[in-house]
Amino acid sequence: MKVLVVGGGGREHALAWKMAQSPKVQAVYVAPGNGGTALDSRLENIAITDVQALRGWAQSEKIALTVVGPEQPLAAGIVDEFRAHGLRVFGPTRAAAQLESSKAFSKAFMKRHGIPTADYETFSDPLAAHAYVKLKGAPIVVKADGLAAGKGVVVAMSLTEAHEAIDFMLAPETGANPLGVTHNAGGARVVIEEFLQGEEASFIVMCDGKNVTALATSQDHKRLLDGDAGPNTGGMGAYSPAPVVTPQIHARAMREIILPTIKGMAQDGIPFTGFLYAGLMIDAQGQPKTLEFNCRMGDPETQPIMMRLKSDLFDVMMAATSGQLDQIELDWDRRPALGVVMAAHGYPLNPRKGDLVTGLPSLDSLKQANAMVFHAGTVTPPPGQGGKGAVLSAGGRVLCVTALGHTVKEAQKRAYEIADGIIFAGAQFRTDIGFRAIKS
Ligand code: AMP
Ligand code: GLY
C-alpha cells in the first residue's frame, strides 16, 4: 500500500517514520517533506502543496491512505477535496477544522455544549475590547481569531500589555507590535478570556466520527526559554506520558471535554473525524479546562508519542477511516519518551535560514540508542555542499531530538547527549525539557 503524509514539519516526519514501519506499507510519500524525510530511504518527498494538485497526484499514484499533519491544509478543505474524489484520508473537514481555525467558533461551541473553558467575550470593536479589559483587570488573555501558529495569544500580566495586544490585533496599522504577535489577516476579531492557572497538558484523541480512542498523554513547553520564560513559540520540547494527567483527570477530560465535543459536533451537523487535540489547563483541584482545541496532532508532542506507539499506525489509520476505531486497542511502550526542539537563530520572531547542520547521527545508530532526530525546518543542501547526511536549516524549529528511557530523566539525558553533538550556528534549545516530570 502507498501512504501520503501531508506536511513538512517534525510531526509529519514522525508520522511518516512510524508509518514506514508497517509491513503493509510499501511506500510513504511526504508532501512537501523536509531534509530529514529526504535523507530516509524509506520515505520520498513530493514537492506539491496545492490541495487540488495533490489530490490529482494521489489519484494517479493510487494512494491508499492520506494523513494530514498541519492545520492550514485542513482549514483549506483538503479532507473535503480528497473525499469528494473517493480518496481515503484521515483528518477533519474544513467545517470541523473550525474548532481550531476560529477561536470565536470554538469558544461559542464550548459555551453552547457546556464544555469547561475560560470565560470570555469576542470583540471586533477596539473600544469595546479596551473597555472590557479595564472592567476585568489583569492578568487577562487576548487571542487573535484565526490560525496564528501558536503566536496569536498574549497572556497579559498587566493592563498595559492587554491594551497593546488589542491595538495590535484589531488595529494593526497603529500597533507597534511590542509583543511580537503574529497578526491574523483573515478577520479582525479577538477573544478576550479569563486567565487560568494550573498545569498544562496535551490531550490528543483519534475520532472516526463516532468512536474515540485516546493517545498517550503528553506535555509541551511553549515558552522559548528555560523555566517557561520568554515568548510563546510553537513548542520547544515535549514528553509523554504527562504525569499531571492522573487516571482520574484522564477520565474527567474524556467525560467532560472530549466526549461532549464529539457528540456536540455530530449534533451540530459537523461530525468530527481526525485527531482532536485539547490543550488542557488542570487546576489544583484537578479540574481540567480547555485552553484550546487543535484539529490535528501537536508538534512537538507527536514526536515522543510516535516513539512510544507500538501498534501498527497503518492499521490504526485504516480503522480510523472506516468507522472502526472501536476495534482498535492502542499498544504503548511503557517507557517515557522526550523530545528536545533545536530552533534556529532568531526564532520565534525572525528565524534565520541556511545554517549548515552537522553532527547528525546515522539512522542506524539512533535506532540502537532508542532515539530519533525528527527534522522540521531543514532541506538537503545543493550538490557538493555540506557532505553526506548534512542539511541546511530552513525554518524556525529545525530538529526535534527524541529518545526513550526507563524514566523521564533517562530519556532527557539521552536526548540532550544527542542534541549536544548536533551543531549549527545560532542553535537555540531549552535545557530543562521534562522538568515538571522529574523529581530530584
Ligand atoms: P492557545 O494557543 O490558546 O493554546 O494559547 C497558547 C498558550 O497561551 C497556552 O498554551 C497557554 O500557555 C497560554 N494561555 C492560553 N489561554 C490561556 C488562559 N486562558 N489562561 C492562561 N494561559 C493561557
Ligand atoms: N505544540 C502545540 C501545538 O502543536 O499546537
Tab-separated table of C-alpha atoms and ligand atoms in Angstrom:
chain	number	residue	atom	x	y	z
A	1	MET	CA	0.000	0.000	0.000
A	2	LYS	CA	1.083	3.582	-0.634
A	3	VAL	CA	0.628	6.221	2.039
A	4	LEU	CA	0.811	10.005	1.795
A	5	VAL	CA	1.632	12.232	4.757
A	6	VAL	CA	0.792	15.896	4.146
A	7	GLY	CA	3.098	18.478	5.722
A	8	GLY	CA	6.782	19.129	6.249
A	9	GLY	CA	7.418	19.536	9.962
A	10	GLY	CA	8.711	17.352	12.763
A	11	ARG	CA	5.226	15.999	13.346
A	12	GLU	CA	4.997	14.785	9.761
A	13	HIS	CA	8.491	13.289	9.870
A	14	ALA	CA	7.405	11.314	12.964
A	15	LEU	CA	4.140	10.165	11.363
A	16	ALA	CA	5.933	9.115	8.168
A	17	TRP	CA	8.737	7.373	10.116
A	18	LYS	CA	6.166	5.381	12.061
A	19	MET	CA	4.045	4.618	9.001
A	20	ALA	CA	7.108	3.233	7.174
A	21	GLN	CA	7.495	0.615	9.935
A	22	SER	CA	4.269	-1.104	8.898
A	23	PRO	CA	4.851	-4.290	6.881
A	24	LYS	CA	1.734	-3.419	4.860
A	25	VAL	CA	3.165	-0.144	3.634
A	26	GLN	CA	5.372	-0.228	0.524
A	27	ALA	CA	5.887	3.494	0.055
A	28	VAL	CA	5.477	6.583	2.208
A	29	TYR	CA	5.356	9.947	0.440
A	30	VAL	CA	5.650	13.215	2.324
A	31	ALA	CA	4.352	16.429	0.748
A	32	PRO	CA	6.382	18.573	0.824
A	33	GLY	CA	8.542	16.872	3.481
A	34	ASN	CA	11.888	18.215	4.716
A	35	GLY	CA	15.599	17.393	4.785
A	36	GLY	CA	15.062	14.512	7.208
A	37	THR	CA	12.377	12.822	5.149
A	38	ALA	CA	14.620	13.313	2.092
A	39	LEU	CA	17.533	11.542	3.801
A	40	ASP	CA	15.483	8.496	4.875
A	41	SER	CA	15.487	5.936	2.045
A	42	ARG	CA	12.085	4.589	3.129
A	43	LEU	CA	10.428	7.987	2.582
A	44	GLU	CA	10.036	10.117	-0.526
A	45	ASN	CA	9.326	13.827	-0.722
A	46	ILE	CA	6.735	15.150	-3.150
A	47	ALA	CA	7.050	18.847	-3.972
A	48	ILE	CA	3.326	19.614	-4.180
A	49	THR	CA	1.477	21.815	-1.703
A	50	ASP	CA	-1.592	22.931	-3.686
A	51	VAL	CA	-4.545	20.908	-2.405
A	52	GLN	CA	-6.127	20.146	-5.790
A	53	ALA	CA	-2.820	19.289	-7.395
A	54	LEU	CA	-2.023	16.969	-4.511
A	55	ARG	CA	-5.398	15.288	-4.832
A	56	GLY	CA	-4.768	14.720	-8.550
A	57	TRP	CA	-1.340	13.283	-7.775
A	58	ALA	CA	-2.785	10.988	-5.070
A	59	GLN	CA	-5.376	9.679	-7.541
A	60	SER	CA	-2.819	8.982	-10.224
A	61	GLU	CA	-0.478	7.247	-7.737
A	62	LYS	CA	-3.336	5.213	-6.232
A	63	ILE	CA	-2.559	6.384	-2.696
A	64	ALA	CA	-4.403	4.079	-0.277
A	65	LEU	CA	-4.367	6.404	2.702
A	66	THR	CA	-3.557	10.061	3.337
A	67	VAL	CA	-2.821	11.529	6.767
A	68	VAL	CA	-2.806	15.303	7.139
A	69	GLY	CA	-0.423	16.871	9.675
A	70	PRO	CA	-0.818	20.663	9.756
A	71	GLU	CA	-3.823	22.883	10.309
A	72	GLN	CA	-3.524	25.036	7.164
A	73	PRO	CA	-4.453	22.351	4.584
A	74	LEU	CA	-7.233	21.133	6.903
A	75	ALA	CA	-8.670	24.641	7.202
A	76	ALA	CA	-8.339	24.940	3.406
A	77	GLY	CA	-10.535	21.847	2.955
A	78	ILE	CA	-8.060	19.145	1.925
A	79	VAL	CA	-10.186	16.415	3.527
A	80	ASP	CA	-13.320	17.568	1.674
A	81	GLU	CA	-11.370	17.631	-1.599
A	82	PHE	CA	-9.838	14.147	-1.165
A	83	ARG	CA	-13.109	12.583	-0.006
A	84	ALA	CA	-15.084	14.150	-2.859
A	85	HIS	CA	-12.798	12.194	-5.201
A	86	GLY	CA	-13.091	8.920	-3.324
A	87	LEU	CA	-9.709	9.073	-1.605
A	88	ARG	CA	-9.283	7.737	1.931
A	89	VAL	CA	-7.991	10.497	4.197
A	90	PHE	CA	-7.679	10.961	7.957
A	91	GLY	CA	-8.459	14.457	9.223
A	92	PRO	CA	-11.390	16.800	9.843
A	93	THR	CA	-13.393	18.508	7.117
A	94	ARG	CA	-12.982	22.218	6.637
A	95	ALA	CA	-16.136	22.876	8.690
A	96	ALA	CA	-14.939	20.681	11.567
A	97	ALA	CA	-11.463	22.234	11.429
A	98	GLN	CA	-13.036	25.493	12.635
A	99	LEU	CA	-12.633	24.084	16.128
A	100	GLU	CA	-9.043	25.217	15.662
A	101	SER	CA	-9.164	27.751	12.840
A	102	SER	CA	-11.577	30.076	14.650
A	103	LYS	CA	-11.230	30.774	18.366
A	104	ALA	CA	-14.633	32.538	18.209
A	105	PHE	CA	-16.220	29.356	16.758
A	106	SER	CA	-14.604	27.043	19.313
A	107	LYS	CA	-15.406	29.266	22.298
A	108	ALA	CA	-19.065	29.599	21.231
A	109	PHE	CA	-19.204	25.841	20.639
A	110	MET	CA	-17.841	25.123	24.135
A	111	LYS	CA	-20.259	27.550	25.747
A	112	ARG	CA	-23.218	26.032	23.858
A	113	HIS	CA	-22.300	22.484	24.838
A	114	GLY	CA	-21.246	23.162	28.437
A	115	ILE	CA	-17.585	22.216	27.918
A	116	PRO	CA	-15.323	23.676	30.639
A	117	THR	CA	-13.194	26.546	29.366
A	118	ALA	CA	-12.189	30.080	30.437
A	119	ASP	CA	-14.969	32.722	30.484
A	120	TYR	CA	-14.650	35.022	27.514
A	121	GLU	CA	-16.099	37.649	25.173
A	122	THR	CA	-15.439	38.195	21.455
A	123	PHE	CA	-14.779	41.686	20.036
A	124	SER	CA	-14.212	43.359	16.713
A	125	ASP	CA	-14.579	46.906	18.069
A	126	PRO	CA	-11.319	48.030	19.724
A	127	LEU	CA	-13.081	50.486	22.050
A	128	ALA	CA	-15.377	47.793	23.421
A	129	ALA	CA	-12.385	45.463	23.832
A	130	HIS	CA	-10.408	48.110	25.746
A	131	ALA	CA	-13.398	48.810	27.998
A	132	TYR	CA	-13.793	45.072	28.693
A	133	VAL	CA	-10.196	44.541	29.836
A	134	LYS	CA	-10.439	47.658	32.019
A	135	LEU	CA	-13.521	46.178	33.643
A	136	LYS	CA	-11.979	42.719	34.144
A	137	GLY	CA	-8.425	43.747	35.096
A	138	ALA	CA	-5.145	41.859	34.616
A	139	PRO	CA	-3.922	39.188	34.228
A	140	ILE	CA	-6.107	38.569	31.214
A	141	VAL	CA	-5.628	36.728	27.908
A	142	VAL	CA	-6.054	38.274	24.452
A	143	LYS	CA	-6.292	35.919	21.458
A	144	ALA	CA	-6.449	36.722	17.755
A	145	ASP	CA	-9.264	34.864	15.997
A	146	GLY	CA	-7.732	32.693	13.296
A	147	LEU	CA	-4.705	30.484	12.773
A	148	ALA	CA	-1.582	32.017	14.220
A	149	ALA	CA	0.799	29.073	14.724
A	150	GLY	CA	0.605	29.411	18.496
A	151	LYS	CA	1.722	33.016	18.331
A	152	GLY	CA	-1.638	34.839	18.292
A	153	VAL	CA	-2.052	34.646	22.065
A	154	VAL	CA	-0.953	37.249	24.568
A	155	VAL	CA	-1.124	36.304	28.228
A	156	ALA	CA	-1.165	39.883	29.543
A	157	MET	CA	0.109	40.177	33.093
A	158	SER	CA	-0.625	43.933	33.103
A	159	LEU	CA	-3.412	46.088	31.670
A	160	THR	CA	-0.872	47.932	29.515
A	161	GLU	CA	0.109	44.680	27.804
A	162	ALA	CA	-3.565	43.815	27.253
A	163	HIS	CA	-4.308	47.224	25.693
A	164	GLU	CA	-1.248	46.943	23.450
A	165	ALA	CA	-2.281	43.478	22.313
A	166	ILE	CA	-5.791	44.696	21.418
A	167	ASP	CA	-4.374	47.630	19.486
A	168	PHE	CA	-2.093	45.364	17.553
A	169	MET	CA	-4.651	42.672	16.797
A	170	LEU	CA	-7.597	44.935	15.976
A	171	ALA	CA	-5.782	47.904	14.508
A	172	PRO	CA	-2.527	46.557	13.098
A	173	GLU	CA	-1.685	49.786	11.279
A	174	THR	CA	-1.362	51.632	14.614
A	175	GLY	CA	0.230	48.836	16.600
A	176	ALA	CA	3.947	48.896	17.256
A	177	ASN	CA	3.875	45.119	17.783
A	178	PRO	CA	5.841	45.276	21.018
A	179	LEU	CA	4.905	41.712	21.885
A	180	GLY	CA	5.797	40.178	18.556
A	181	VAL	CA	2.271	38.937	17.898
A	182	THR	CA	1.520	37.432	14.513
A	183	HIS	CA	-1.430	39.426	13.208
A	184	ASN	CA	-4.369	37.494	11.855
A	185	ALA	CA	-5.102	38.972	8.453
A	186	GLY	CA	-8.253	36.906	7.980
A	187	GLY	CA	-10.636	38.573	10.389
A	188	ALA	CA	-10.003	41.335	12.838
A	189	ARG	CA	-11.622	39.744	15.847
A	190	VAL	CA	-10.217	38.988	19.255
A	191	VAL	CA	-11.307	36.671	22.004
A	192	ILE	CA	-10.547	38.051	25.461
A	193	GLU	CA	-10.634	35.498	28.205
A	194	GLU	CA	-10.135	34.802	31.848
A	195	PHE	CA	-6.584	33.938	32.929
A	196	LEU	CA	-6.446	30.320	34.076
A	197	GLN	CA	-3.869	28.932	36.479
A	198	GLY	CA	-2.621	25.392	36.788
A	199	GLU	CA	-0.515	22.917	34.819
A	200	GLU	CA	-0.973	22.385	31.091
A	201	ALA	CA	-1.172	19.058	29.292
A	202	SER	CA	-1.867	17.953	25.732
A	203	PHE	CA	-4.755	15.528	25.488
A	204	ILE	CA	-4.981	14.078	21.992
A	205	VAL	CA	-7.549	11.585	20.727
A	206	MET	CA	-8.436	9.977	17.403
A	207	CYS	CA	-12.037	10.160	16.205
A	208	ASP	CA	-13.710	8.279	13.382
A	209	GLY	CA	-16.939	10.295	13.584
A	210	LYS	CA	-18.451	8.212	16.365
A	211	ASN	CA	-15.739	6.300	18.257
A	212	VAL	CA	-12.915	7.914	20.187
A	213	THR	CA	-9.512	6.480	21.157
A	214	ALA	CA	-7.185	8.468	23.390
A	215	LEU	CA	-3.499	8.605	22.508
A	216	ALA	CA	-0.850	8.646	25.225
A	217	THR	CA	-0.811	11.955	27.104
A	218	SER	CA	1.969	14.482	26.698
A	219	GLN	CA	3.187	17.870	27.763
A	220	ASP	CA	4.614	20.611	25.593
A	221	HIS	CA	6.873	23.527	26.601
A	222	LYS	CA	5.514	26.593	24.800
A	223	ARG	CA	7.903	29.278	26.037
A	224	LEU	CA	11.248	29.826	24.347
A	225	LEU	CA	13.463	29.836	27.439
A	226	ASP	CA	14.221	27.637	30.439
A	227	GLY	CA	11.827	27.910	33.352
A	228	ASP	CA	8.955	28.810	30.996
A	229	ALA	CA	10.315	32.313	30.377
A	230	GLY	CA	10.410	34.297	27.139
A	231	PRO	CA	7.920	34.467	24.277
A	232	ASN	CA	5.422	31.799	23.248
A	233	THR	CA	6.572	29.509	20.451
A	234	GLY	CA	5.077	26.606	18.513
A	235	GLY	CA	6.624	24.343	21.195
A	236	MET	CA	10.230	23.838	22.356
A	237	GLY	CA	10.012	20.239	23.509
A	238	ALA	CA	7.622	17.608	24.776
A	239	TYR	CA	7.459	14.336	26.611
A	240	SER	CA	4.976	11.522	27.036
A	241	PRO	CA	3.253	10.491	29.231
A	242	ALA	CA	2.372	13.564	31.309
A	243	PRO	CA	2.143	12.528	34.979
A	244	VAL	CA	-0.143	15.504	35.702
A	245	VAL	CA	-2.872	13.600	33.840
A	246	THR	CA	-3.703	11.074	36.549
A	247	PRO	CA	-6.233	8.341	35.758
A	248	GLN	CA	-8.905	10.474	37.475
A	249	ILE	CA	-8.088	13.551	35.406
A	250	HIS	CA	-7.932	11.394	32.281
A	251	ALA	CA	-11.441	10.131	32.984
A	252	ARG	CA	-12.699	13.668	33.633
A	253	ALA	CA	-11.133	15.017	30.446
A	254	MET	CA	-12.817	12.265	28.438
A	255	ARG	CA	-16.168	12.660	30.177
A	256	GLU	CA	-16.324	16.447	30.471
A	257	ILE	CA	-14.412	17.623	27.390
A	258	ILE	CA	-13.707	15.063	24.670
A	259	LEU	CA	-16.940	13.076	24.536
A	260	PRO	CA	-19.237	16.146	24.753
A	261	THR	CA	-17.176	17.747	21.961
A	262	ILE	CA	-17.536	14.764	19.641
A	263	LYS	CA	-21.234	14.479	20.465
A	264	GLY	CA	-21.765	18.228	20.129
A	265	MET	CA	-20.080	18.377	16.726
A	266	ALA	CA	-22.248	15.490	15.494
A	267	GLN	CA	-25.375	17.224	16.880
A	268	ASP	CA	-24.385	20.437	15.127
A	269	GLY	CA	-24.190	18.526	11.835
A	270	ILE	CA	-20.381	18.629	11.549
A	271	PRO	CA	-19.158	15.216	12.718
A	272	PHE	CA	-15.507	15.279	13.720
A	273	THR	CA	-13.029	12.867	12.173
A	274	GLY	CA	-9.288	13.074	12.691
A	275	PHE	CA	-7.023	13.907	15.587
A	276	LEU	CA	-8.599	16.146	18.189
A	277	TYR	CA	-6.155	17.873	20.491
A	278	ALA	CA	-7.443	19.520	23.630
A	279	GLY	CA	-4.925	21.804	25.298
A	280	LEU	CA	-5.849	21.407	28.953
A	281	MET	CA	-5.229	23.600	31.971
A	282	ILE	CA	-5.523	21.456	35.090
A	283	ASP	CA	-6.114	23.390	38.294
A	284	ALA	CA	-5.092	22.497	41.858
A	285	GLN	CA	-8.446	20.752	42.386
A	286	GLY	CA	-7.883	18.502	39.384
A	287	GLN	CA	-10.449	20.258	37.211
A	288	PRO	CA	-9.377	20.219	33.549
A	289	LYS	CA	-10.446	23.181	31.404
A	290	THR	CA	-9.958	23.559	27.662
A	291	LEU	CA	-7.427	26.233	26.690
A	292	GLU	CA	-7.768	25.483	23.012
A	293	PHE	CA	-8.710	22.826	20.519
A	294	ASN	CA	-6.449	21.813	17.684
A	295	CYS	CA	-7.834	19.657	14.913
A	296	ARG	CA	-4.547	17.801	14.363
A	297	MET	CA	-1.728	16.282	16.322
A	298	GLY	CA	0.626	18.502	18.258
A	299	ASP	CA	4.112	19.414	17.180
A	300	PRO	CA	6.390	18.502	19.010
A	301	GLU	CA	4.053	16.188	21.006
A	302	THR	CA	3.764	13.788	18.048
A	303	GLN	CA	7.472	13.005	18.139
A	304	PRO	CA	7.569	11.417	21.649
A	305	ILE	CA	4.079	9.949	21.165
A	306	MET	CA	5.105	8.156	17.943
A	307	MET	CA	8.260	6.851	19.637
A	308	ARG	CA	6.043	5.188	22.238
A	309	LEU	CA	3.380	3.783	19.894
A	310	LYS	CA	3.879	0.053	19.415
A	311	SER	CA	0.733	-0.584	17.346
A	312	ASP	CA	0.908	-0.546	13.551
A	313	LEU	CA	-0.017	3.039	12.608
A	314	PHE	CA	-1.292	1.961	9.204
A	315	ASP	CA	-3.779	-0.480	10.783
A	316	VAL	CA	-4.873	2.171	13.254
A	317	MET	CA	-5.444	4.712	10.482
A	318	MET	CA	-7.337	2.229	8.314
A	319	ALA	CA	-9.686	1.560	11.245
A	320	ALA	CA	-10.000	5.288	11.907
A	321	THR	CA	-11.020	5.978	8.316
A	322	SER	CA	-13.633	3.229	8.234
A	323	GLY	CA	-15.544	3.980	11.445
A	324	GLN	CA	-13.895	1.051	13.228
A	325	LEU	CA	-11.809	2.678	15.920
A	326	ASP	CA	-13.801	0.636	18.439
A	327	GLN	CA	-11.931	-2.428	17.091
A	328	ILE	CA	-8.545	-0.953	17.982
A	329	GLU	CA	-6.635	-1.104	21.236
A	330	LEU	CA	-3.535	1.055	21.094
A	331	ASP	CA	-0.384	-0.522	22.472
A	332	TRP	CA	2.176	1.800	24.082
A	333	ASP	CA	5.776	1.371	25.117
A	334	ARG	CA	5.734	1.765	28.897
A	335	ARG	CA	8.927	3.779	28.745
A	336	PRO	CA	8.575	7.559	28.580
A	337	ALA	CA	9.870	9.474	25.567
A	338	LEU	CA	11.165	13.022	25.484
A	339	GLY	CA	11.906	15.367	22.585
A	340	VAL	CA	14.085	18.491	22.629
A	341	VAL	CA	13.490	21.048	19.876
A	342	MET	CA	16.564	22.695	18.385
A	343	ALA	CA	15.462	26.013	16.891
A	344	ALA	CA	17.115	28.475	14.554
A	345	HIS	CA	18.840	31.692	15.497
A	346	GLY	CA	16.187	34.400	15.853
A	347	TYR	CA	13.260	32.018	16.438
A	348	PRO	CA	10.381	32.711	17.014
A	349	LEU	CA	10.315	36.292	15.684
A	350	ASN	CA	12.740	36.161	12.816
A	351	PRO	CA	14.344	32.752	12.292
A	352	ARG	CA	17.475	32.662	10.180
A	353	LYS	CA	17.670	30.092	7.402
A	354	GLY	CA	20.586	28.486	5.628
A	355	ASP	CA	22.779	27.421	8.560
A	356	LEU	CA	24.655	24.176	7.949
A	357	VAL	CA	23.634	21.427	10.369
A	358	THR	CA	26.336	18.860	11.074
A	359	GLY	CA	26.868	16.017	13.517
A	360	LEU	CA	23.560	14.305	12.785
A	361	PRO	CA	23.848	10.675	13.919
A	362	SER	CA	23.082	7.920	11.408
A	363	LEU	CA	19.609	6.369	11.416
A	364	ASP	CA	21.146	3.041	12.473
A	365	SER	CA	22.951	4.481	15.466
A	366	LEU	CA	19.799	6.324	16.523
A	367	LYS	CA	17.812	3.110	16.342
A	368	GLN	CA	20.415	1.371	18.517
A	369	ALA	CA	20.069	4.179	21.052
A	370	ASN	CA	16.233	4.064	21.057
A	371	ALA	CA	16.293	7.586	19.736
A	372	MET	CA	15.432	9.543	16.628
A	373	VAL	CA	16.179	13.002	15.296
A	374	PHE	CA	12.994	14.239	13.654
A	375	HIS	CA	13.573	17.079	11.213
A	376	ALA	CA	11.353	20.122	10.804
A	377	GLY	CA	12.828	23.211	9.133
A	378	THR	CA	15.589	21.521	7.167
A	379	VAL	CA	16.445	20.977	3.494
A	380	THR	CA	19.121	18.906	1.852
A	381	PRO	CA	21.954	21.147	0.599
A	382	PRO	CA	22.743	21.645	-3.071
A	383	PRO	CA	25.141	19.015	-4.502
A	384	GLY	CA	28.714	19.451	-3.342
A	385	GLN	CA	27.821	21.393	-0.184
A	386	GLY	CA	27.830	20.102	3.377
A	387	GLY	CA	28.933	16.481	2.988
A	388	LYS	CA	26.984	13.252	3.326
A	389	GLY	CA	23.961	13.437	5.598
A	390	ALA	CA	24.240	17.160	6.317
A	391	VAL	CA	21.270	19.508	5.963
A	392	LEU	CA	20.648	23.248	5.952
A	393	SER	CA	18.266	24.945	8.335
A	394	ALA	CA	15.168	26.228	6.569
A	395	GLY	CA	12.701	27.242	9.264
A	396	GLY	CA	12.162	28.225	12.883
A	397	ARG	CA	12.116	24.851	14.527
A	398	VAL	CA	14.912	22.850	12.919
A	399	LEU	CA	15.055	19.459	14.679
A	400	CYS	CA	13.420	17.547	17.496
A	401	VAL	CA	15.849	15.146	19.183
A	402	THR	CA	13.707	12.430	20.743
A	403	ALA	CA	14.659	9.487	22.964
A	404	LEU	CA	13.069	6.749	25.030
A	405	GLY	CA	14.299	5.987	28.534
A	406	HIS	CA	13.267	3.919	31.522
A	407	THR	CA	12.477	7.182	33.290
A	408	VAL	CA	11.814	10.705	32.025
A	409	LYS	CA	15.204	11.639	33.463
A	410	GLU	CA	16.945	8.943	31.429
A	411	ALA	CA	15.069	9.909	28.254
A	412	GLN	CA	16.046	13.519	28.900
A	413	LYS	CA	19.722	12.607	29.401
A	414	ARG	CA	19.834	10.619	26.140
A	415	ALA	CA	18.072	13.324	24.142
A	416	TYR	CA	20.465	16.000	25.413
A	417	GLU	CA	23.537	13.830	24.773
A	418	ILE	CA	22.487	13.550	21.132
A	419	ALA	CA	21.479	17.225	20.865
A	420	ASP	CA	24.894	18.271	22.220
A	421	GLY	CA	26.578	16.532	19.282
A	422	ILE	CA	24.484	18.337	16.639
A	423	ILE	CA	25.967	21.623	15.556
A	424	PHE	CA	24.569	24.629	13.708
A	425	ALA	CA	25.253	28.330	14.103
A	426	GLY	CA	22.870	30.091	16.455
A	427	ALA	CA	21.091	26.901	17.596
A	428	GLN	CA	18.711	27.545	20.494
A	429	PHE	CA	17.296	24.880	22.748
A	430	ARG	CA	15.928	24.695	26.254
A	431	THR	CA	17.950	22.703	28.740
A	432	ASP	CA	15.048	21.797	31.030
A	433	ILE	CA	12.565	19.870	28.863
A	434	GLY	CA	10.623	17.493	31.094
A	435	PHE	CA	11.408	19.337	34.342
A	436	ARG	CA	7.855	19.026	35.679
A	437	ALA	CA	8.001	15.245	35.435
A	438	ILE	CA	11.425	14.906	37.033
A	439	LYS	CA	11.536	14.935	40.781
A	440	SER	CA	15.063	15.020	42.078
B	1	AMP	P1	-3.546	28.709	22.888
B	1	AMP	O1	-2.949	28.851	21.518
B	1	AMP	O2	-4.927	29.222	23.017
B	1	AMP	O3	-3.348	27.360	23.498
B	1	AMP	O4	-2.614	29.592	23.821
B	1	AMP	C1	-1.202	29.443	23.844
B	1	AMP	C2	-0.716	29.405	25.268
B	1	AMP	O5	-1.124	30.584	25.983
B	1	AMP	C3	-1.285	28.255	26.064
B	1	AMP	O6	-0.563	27.081	25.880
B	1	AMP	C4	-1.176	28.783	27.470
B	1	AMP	O7	0.129	28.637	27.959
B	1	AMP	C5	-1.464	30.240	27.311
B	1	AMP	N1	-2.895	30.508	27.538
B	1	AMP	C6	-3.886	30.495	26.620
B	1	AMP	N2	-5.084	30.762	27.180
B	1	AMP	C7	-4.846	30.957	28.485
B	1	AMP	C8	-5.689	31.281	29.609
B	1	AMP	N3	-6.996	31.479	29.466
B	1	AMP	N4	-5.113	31.381	30.818
B	1	AMP	C9	-3.772	31.210	30.973
B	1	AMP	N5	-2.930	30.927	29.956
B	1	AMP	C10	-3.442	30.791	28.723
B	2	GLY	N1	2.664	22.007	20.419
B	2	GLY	C1	1.466	22.750	20.333
B	2	GLY	C2	0.738	22.583	19.090
B	2	GLY	O1	1.026	21.726	18.271
B	2	GLY	O2	-0.192	23.339	18.883
